[in-house]
Amino acid sequence: MTTPALHLVPAPAPAGAPAPAAPHPSSPPAAAQVLSRCRELVAPALGEAIGTLHPWVAEMARYALGRCEVGGAPADHDQGKGVRQALAVLGAETVSGPAGAGVPAAVAVELVHVFSLLHDDIMDGDALRRGRPAVWKAYGTGPAVLAGDALFALAVETMALTPQAGSAVRQLTTALGDLVRGQADDLLFADRPWTGPGAVGVGEYEVMAERKTGALLGCALALGARLAGAPDGTVTVLDRAGRHLGVAFQIADDVLGIWGDPSVTGKPVHSDLRQGKKTLPVLAALGGAGYGELDDLLSAPDSLDASGVRRATALVERAGGRAAAVRAARRRLAAADALLAGLPLAQGPAAELRTLLSALADRRV
């Protein structure tokens, strides 16, 4: 396989440039189509699983998924892309299993993902999620914690009911353990200095991102393949590929958090800089020469007003932070691609998977 391109923030086409060529009839579906197909396949099983919860907890879960309003009235809000669901389904299909074999894995990883978002919003103090009040704002902190706990337990139960219960539960709980470790590191990073002794290094950041973001993406791919009967060696390689993707995905998110279009990202421009988040572009910039002014700005939060943030953004780019982040994401995407190329995967699903991985790391879906 050829390593996909990674642009992160696409440049406009030159004036007078020809329109992009239409896809060849044998080309894999676009990433958005793959995501939509997988979401539709998984939706009934996900709804059925949530329906087994206590009615109040189930309502909070449906609210988190955009399926209802507070009080339970049906709604059709943004339900997210369903990335982890799609990876689980494609994990089954790439090892020549039926798509349905990956559905229980898709349900489990989606439940874990929503659980993590409920708790993350509380830990980060984020009042909004996808343009609506976060669950803890809509229902209260205690109820949101309860709903997250219930989704976590339901995810484990979903895997425990599969024929591969033992290995499937171990796969899921290993990813959960890594996710918690990554989240713990991310929270601790906030209290560490930007430079000098105790500063967060780029290597530490990538370990954190692999755990916090990559573990569940790798688990989704691996669980789908495991439930479709793939051998342990294949499952392990798919898990590793998904973890590399997770780091690339997180780095792309970091880049967009500083330079992205708010209409695409859903976050205010420069939001990560304003919050003082330890993101890869900033850490890479601080690791180079001439970072003194940037360190001064970041170390004095009162200086990060509108003009201060614009200045910090320019300094990060001038110091090579943005370019370094893109290179790091490309390396991770290339590593994932190389791992997939070494497996005997079904050609059509593998092409869809590669299309999806490229689009996710490039944040085009």
Phi, psi and omega in degrees: 000149176268135181298129180295154175290157177222113183250327179069300176235096188297143174278148178295151179291144179299149178302135178080003180291145179294152178294149179303145180293147177293146180301145175294144181307332182268001180293150177293155178301153176297157184303319181299324178292320179298314179299316181297315180301315183290320177300316181295325179292321187275334189309313181299316181292323178295317177296321179296318180297313180297328179295346178277350181282167171307138187306319181291318178295319179299322178298316179297322178295316179294323176298315180299328180274359179081013185268349179206167174266172172299128186103344173102356179299134182302147179211167179223063179276174177304122182255013182083171185281335184076034183302311184292325175300314182296320180296323179294316179295314179293329176301320177290316185291325183293337177261023176069023174267166176288151180304323182299335180295333181272355185296313178301323177295319179298318179298313183298313183290329177292320176299317178295318180300313180295319176305315182294325179292319179301314181286323178300317181299323178292312182297322183272351182071024181281119184277341183240147174220117181054042174080003178236162175305134175299161184303320181293333175282324183282325186241344184112155183295312181302309178301322180294320176298316179299314180298318178298317178299319181295320179293321177300312180296321181293325178298315179296318179298321180301318178287327181293340181268000179273159178299334180262036191311309185301306182289326181292316179296319178298318179300314183292315183290330174297316178296321179297318178299318178294320179301316180296318178299316179296318179294321178298315179298318181298318178294319181291330178303327184300331183266002181264152183291161179284326181222169176082192180302134180087358179292152179282127178268161179300320179298317177298318179302314183294325175297316178300313182295322178297322179285309187292318184252317186288328186301317183283328175293317176297320179298320181300310179299313185293319181295318178301316179293319181298315181291341176271003175093016180292149177292159184302323180299316178295318179301317181297317180294319178296322177299316180296320179298317179295326178292319175299318177301318181301320178294316178299319179298315181294320178296318177300321178297321178298315180298315181291334178293341178255317187245003186284167176274119181304330180291340178263316185280335184078005180240150176300148179300141179065019186299321182293322178294317180300324182276355180069030181288142178277089181255160187297317180302321181288316179298320179294321179296319181289342178278354181262192180274154173071036183264005188305311182295321178296317178299318179299316180296314184290330183277353178237087186308330180295342181278350184270054169280191185302314182288324179295320179293319178298320178295316179298319179299315180295322180292321178299316181292317181298324181280001176088013182295319180293314180297321179295322179295317179297319178297318180296319178295320179298319179299317181292319179295321177296322179295318177297316181297319180295320179296316179295322181296336181273002181253149176277076185266154176297132192299309183297305178300325179295322177295319177296318180297316181295321177299316181294316180300316180297316182293323180292314181292333178271354181055046176262000175226000000 
